[in-house]
Tab-separated table of C-alpha atoms and ligand atoms in Angstrom:
chain	number	residue	atom	x	y	z
A	1	MET	CA	109.287	18.071	159.935
A	2	ASN	CA	109.468	20.666	161.774
A	3	ASN	CA	109.616	24.486	160.823
A	4	LEU	CA	113.150	24.564	160.911
A	5	SER	CA	114.159	21.461	159.182
A	6	GLN	CA	111.423	22.561	156.488
A	7	SER	CA	113.099	26.371	155.326
A	8	TYR	CA	116.890	24.272	155.719
A	9	GLN	CA	116.242	21.921	153.142
A	10	ALA	CA	114.203	24.675	151.762
A	11	VAL	CA	117.299	26.923	151.716
A	12	LEU	CA	119.986	23.659	150.176
A	13	GLN	CA	117.082	23.461	147.571
A	14	ARG	CA	117.576	27.056	146.718
A	15	ILE	CA	121.523	26.722	146.225
A	16	ARG	CA	121.615	23.182	144.650
A	17	GLN	CA	118.634	25.003	141.702
A	18	ALA	CA	120.811	28.593	141.649
A	19	GLU	CA	124.039	26.023	141.284
A	20	ALA	CA	122.252	24.135	138.527
A	21	GLN	CA	120.488	27.200	136.826
A	22	ALA	CA	123.941	29.035	136.551
A	23	GLY	CA	125.890	25.565	134.918
A	24	ARG	CA	128.206	25.498	138.114
A	25	SER	CA	128.626	21.970	139.850
A	26	SER	CA	126.407	21.005	142.434
A	27	ASN	CA	127.958	21.835	145.774
A	28	SER	CA	129.844	24.203	144.761
A	29	VAL	CA	128.042	26.141	147.200
A	30	ARG	CA	128.054	26.504	150.955
A	31	LEU	CA	125.932	27.476	153.045
A	32	LEU	CA	126.772	29.633	156.272
A	33	ALA	CA	124.208	30.369	158.720
A	34	VAL	CA	123.613	33.184	159.676
A	35	SER	CA	121.712	33.081	163.609
A	36	LYS	CA	123.039	36.328	165.347
A	37	THR	CA	120.707	37.088	167.892
A	38	GLN	CA	119.310	32.782	167.821
A	39	PRO	CA	119.384	31.607	170.393
A	40	ILE	CA	121.976	28.230	171.198
A	41	GLU	CA	119.182	25.584	170.514
A	42	ALA	CA	118.247	27.028	167.306
A	43	ILE	CA	122.141	26.815	166.239
A	44	ASN	CA	122.061	23.078	168.153
A	45	ALA	CA	118.689	21.751	166.319
A	46	LEU	CA	120.476	23.386	162.155
A	47	ALA	CA	123.572	21.391	163.466
A	48	ASP	CA	121.874	18.361	164.721
A	49	LEU	CA	120.626	18.916	160.665
A	50	GLY	CA	123.700	18.929	159.291
A	51	GLN	CA	125.177	22.208	159.625
A	52	ARG	CA	128.924	23.206	160.854
A	53	ALA	CA	129.144	26.875	159.878
A	54	PHE	CA	127.311	29.481	161.256
A	55	GLY	CA	127.850	33.526	161.170
A	56	GLU	CA	127.684	36.026	163.217
A	57	ASN	CA	127.654	39.428	164.059
A	58	TYR	CA	127.354	40.486	167.602
A	59	LEU	CA	131.168	39.708	170.018
A	60	GLN	CA	129.535	38.630	173.267
A	61	GLU	CA	126.543	36.577	171.860
A	62	SER	CA	128.781	34.909	169.591
A	63	LEU	CA	131.444	34.168	172.423
A	64	ASP	CA	129.164	32.836	174.490
A	65	LYS	CA	128.005	30.132	171.823
A	66	ILE	CA	131.156	28.930	170.733
A	67	THR	CA	132.127	28.160	174.456
A	68	LEU	CA	129.095	25.813	174.145
A	69	ARG	CA	129.685	24.490	170.495
A	70	ALA	CA	133.433	24.765	169.648
A	71	ASP	CA	132.985	21.651	167.625
A	72	LEU	CA	130.884	24.309	164.704
A	73	GLU	CA	133.086	26.385	162.401
A	74	TRP	CA	132.625	30.317	163.501
A	75	HIS	CA	132.651	33.146	160.923
A	76	PHE	CA	132.767	37.095	162.022
A	77	ILE	CA	130.272	39.029	160.001
A	78	GLY	CA	130.022	41.817	161.528
A	79	PRO	CA	131.260	45.380	161.787
A	80	ILE	CA	135.142	45.201	163.839
A	81	GLN	CA	136.300	47.812	166.195
A	82	SER	CA	139.924	47.526	166.665
A	83	ASN	CA	139.467	47.315	170.600
A	84	LYS	CA	137.495	43.571	169.639
A	85	THR	CA	140.281	42.840	167.472
A	86	ARG	CA	141.642	40.489	170.605
A	87	PRO	CA	138.793	38.113	170.922
A	88	ILE	CA	137.441	37.400	167.207
A	89	ALA	CA	141.376	36.625	166.121
A	90	GLU	CA	141.224	33.846	169.381
A	91	HIS	CA	137.489	32.674	169.197
A	92	PHE	CA	137.305	32.538	165.355
A	93	ASP	CA	138.159	30.234	162.613
A	94	TRP	CA	136.672	32.502	160.084
A	95	VAL	CA	136.568	36.183	159.995
A	96	GLU	CA	134.678	38.004	156.929
A	97	SER	CA	134.325	42.046	157.135
A	98	VAL	CA	138.232	42.966	157.638
A	99	ASP	CA	137.356	46.738	155.985
A	100	ARG	CA	140.847	48.311	156.884
A	101	LEU	CA	144.717	47.662	157.258
A	102	LYS	CA	144.942	48.555	160.758
A	103	ILE	CA	142.050	46.130	161.548
A	104	ALA	CA	144.095	43.588	159.554
A	105	GLU	CA	147.258	43.942	161.487
A	106	ARG	CA	145.860	43.820	164.669
A	107	LEU	CA	143.753	40.411	163.879
A	108	SER	CA	147.172	38.960	162.261
A	109	ALA	CA	150.000	40.612	165.557
A	110	GLN	CA	146.367	38.739	168.197
A	111	ARG	CA	145.655	35.456	165.825
A	112	PRO	CA	147.623	33.230	168.748
A	113	PRO	CA	150.758	31.331	167.504
A	114	ASN	CA	149.139	28.231	167.932
A	115	LEU	CA	146.721	27.781	166.440
A	116	ALA	CA	146.374	27.894	161.951
A	117	PRO	CA	146.514	31.892	160.619
A	118	LEU	CA	143.803	33.381	160.332
A	119	ASN	CA	141.029	32.823	157.005
A	120	ALA	CA	139.560	35.983	156.269
A	121	LEU	CA	137.865	37.633	153.183
A	122	LEU	CA	138.566	41.550	152.512
A	123	GLN	CA	134.938	43.718	152.630
A	124	VAL	CA	134.523	45.793	149.926
A	125	ASN	CA	131.610	47.899	149.662
A	126	ILE	CA	130.634	47.675	146.603
A	127	SER	CA	127.986	49.461	146.009
A	128	ARG	CA	129.730	53.167	147.495
A	129	GLU	CA	127.136	53.186	150.572
A	130	ALA	CA	128.181	55.743	152.994
A	131	SER	CA	126.338	53.888	155.357
A	132	LYS	CA	128.808	50.697	155.103
A	133	SER	CA	132.101	50.052	155.678
A	134	GLY	CA	134.830	47.777	152.963
A	135	PHE	CA	137.247	48.546	150.982
A	136	LEU	CA	136.631	50.882	147.751
A	137	PRO	CA	137.345	48.957	144.461
A	138	GLU	CA	139.596	51.282	143.173
A	139	ASN	CA	143.135	50.713	143.688
A	140	PHE	CA	142.178	47.769	144.672
A	141	ILE	CA	145.445	45.552	144.529
A	142	ALA	CA	147.986	48.359	146.632
A	143	GLN	CA	145.146	48.674	149.272
A	144	VAL	CA	145.615	45.120	149.302
A	145	GLU	CA	148.921	44.093	148.938
A	146	PRO	CA	150.214	45.401	152.808
A	147	ILE	CA	147.334	43.089	154.230
A	148	MET	CA	148.766	39.672	151.572
A	149	ALA	CA	152.084	40.060	153.425
A	150	LEU	CA	149.962	39.445	157.428
A	151	ALA	CA	151.573	35.839	158.831
A	152	GLY	CA	148.580	35.936	161.399
A	153	LEU	CA	145.860	35.966	158.275
A	154	GLN	CA	145.589	34.197	155.838
A	155	ILE	CA	143.416	35.921	153.250
A	156	ARG	CA	141.120	33.891	151.088
A	157	GLY	CA	138.886	36.032	149.303
A	158	LEU	CA	136.106	38.860	149.437
A	159	MET	CA	132.690	39.787	150.962
A	160	ALA	CA	131.267	42.294	150.196
A	161	ILE	CA	126.603	43.170	151.444
A	162	PRO	CA	125.628	45.241	148.295
A	163	GLN	CA	122.448	48.113	147.924
A	164	VAL	CA	119.340	46.285	148.310
A	165	GLN	CA	117.573	45.718	144.983
A	166	SER	CA	114.879	43.711	143.711
A	167	ASP	CA	115.768	42.926	139.922
A	168	PHE	CA	117.790	40.207	139.338
A	169	GLU	CA	120.315	41.484	136.188
A	170	LYS	CA	120.370	44.827	139.176
A	171	GLN	CA	121.867	42.573	142.024
A	172	ARG	CA	124.056	40.747	139.369
A	173	VAL	CA	126.428	44.046	138.974
A	174	PRO	CA	127.581	45.309	141.953
A	175	PHE	CA	127.861	40.473	142.074
A	176	ALA	CA	130.005	40.516	139.308
A	177	GLN	CA	131.903	43.832	140.095
A	178	LEU	CA	133.255	41.335	143.250
A	179	ARG	CA	133.879	38.583	141.477
A	180	ALA	CA	136.157	40.944	138.731
A	181	LEU	CA	138.544	42.187	142.015
A	182	LEU	CA	139.071	38.455	143.046
A	183	ALA	CA	139.518	37.707	139.479
A	184	GLN	CA	142.590	40.671	139.905
A	185	MET	CA	143.979	39.504	143.133
A	186	GLN	CA	144.089	35.792	141.580
A	187	LYS	CA	146.055	37.445	139.118
A	188	ARG	CA	148.784	39.116	141.326
A	189	TRP	CA	149.030	36.449	143.610
A	190	PRO	CA	148.949	33.191	142.271
A	191	GLN	CA	150.216	30.852	144.981
A	192	ALA	CA	147.762	32.953	147.386
A	193	PRO	CA	144.508	29.914	148.269
A	194	LEU	CA	142.062	33.002	147.454
A	195	ASP	CA	138.998	30.573	146.375
A	196	THR	CA	136.659	32.962	147.954
A	197	LEU	CA	133.722	34.706	147.741
A	198	SER	CA	131.029	35.457	150.028
A	199	MET	CA	127.943	36.697	148.594
A	200	GLY	CA	123.775	36.383	148.495
A	201	MET	CA	121.799	36.587	151.286
A	202	SER	CA	118.281	35.637	151.350
A	203	ALA	CA	117.015	38.185	149.550
A	204	ASP	CA	119.687	37.908	146.172
A	205	LEU	CA	120.824	34.433	146.323
A	206	GLU	CA	120.087	33.052	142.861
A	207	ALA	CA	122.272	36.638	141.963
A	208	ALA	CA	124.876	35.504	143.239
A	209	VAL	CA	125.087	31.755	142.978
A	210	TRP	CA	125.149	33.022	138.694
A	211	GLU	CA	127.832	35.484	139.398
A	212	GLY	CA	130.358	32.869	140.434
A	213	ALA	CA	130.321	32.930	144.560
A	214	THR	CA	131.429	30.122	146.592
A	215	GLN	CA	129.568	30.519	149.855
A	216	VAL	CA	125.830	32.547	150.405
A	217	ARG	CA	125.040	33.521	153.935
A	218	ILE	CA	121.116	33.338	155.017
A	219	GLY	CA	119.809	34.023	157.987
A	220	THR	CA	115.527	35.351	157.535
A	221	ASP	CA	114.895	32.307	155.187
A	222	LEU	CA	116.865	29.966	157.555
A	223	PHE	CA	115.733	30.925	161.638
A	224	GLY	CA	112.929	33.405	160.373
A	225	ALA	CA	112.473	36.928	160.994
A	226	ARG	CA	114.858	38.128	163.943
A	227	ARG	CA	113.700	39.700	166.879
B	301	LIG	C1	122.640	40.024	158.859
B	301	LIG	C2	123.298	39.695	158.387
B	301	LIG	C3	123.354	38.081	157.111
B	301	LIG	C4	122.115	37.671	156.668
B	301	LIG	O1	120.974	38.189	156.459
B	301	LIG	P1	119.115	37.556	155.902
B	301	LIG	O2	118.817	39.261	155.444
B	301	LIG	O3	118.951	37.118	157.215
B	301	LIG	O4	119.169	36.054	155.182
B	301	LIG	C5	124.125	38.171	156.261
B	301	LIG	N1	125.716	39.067	155.572
B	301	LIG	C6	126.022	40.256	157.113
B	301	LIG	C7	126.906	40.643	157.095
B	301	LIG	C8	124.813	39.422	157.637
B	301	LIG	O5	125.225	40.907	158.860
């Protein structure tokens, strides 16, 4: 086995173990391979091992990769400038970093009508960090209300990047808060397919799975440190 194969199996193993420890069913948590800054060769190699879903942060780089591997599932997870929404709406399967109404409106309007609505997650600034974007948890439903009505988006749930903490119990707190916000949405929109909590990265995936993550986003522990 080469290094990528080993790290892939190790990450899958960590996820399966975290599911078991949380009393959750096996394969209830999906892996998003965060491939930003990684060359297409690394993506091809991981795809050969069976990985389908990839996350990208930088637009130009990701469009080049999508052109080469349109067969894979692509998630945009980076900050979104409002003048860059069109290529995201046209080329991605998912966008996980919708952080304000204006961005949601543009993505919806620019989603080509021949494609299914764009799967979207709302990014929540769950640790209230000035350096991070996202919706704040206060008055959350009122903020989400106009977004749920947009025809070009299929809102699937929430994404967050909490403040870095090393202690498991401390890591759990913001993840539990995100889960509670999703529960509020599920109560308000019982018919909507609100099935996704994208939370947990290399350093805190166990705490995220414990608190109900349905998808973890892993870069470093798969591909190694980014250059
Ligand atoms: C880079 C990135 C990740 C992956 O982080 P690692 O620590 O490398 O696993 C996950 N989510 C987002 C939004 C990212 O930008």
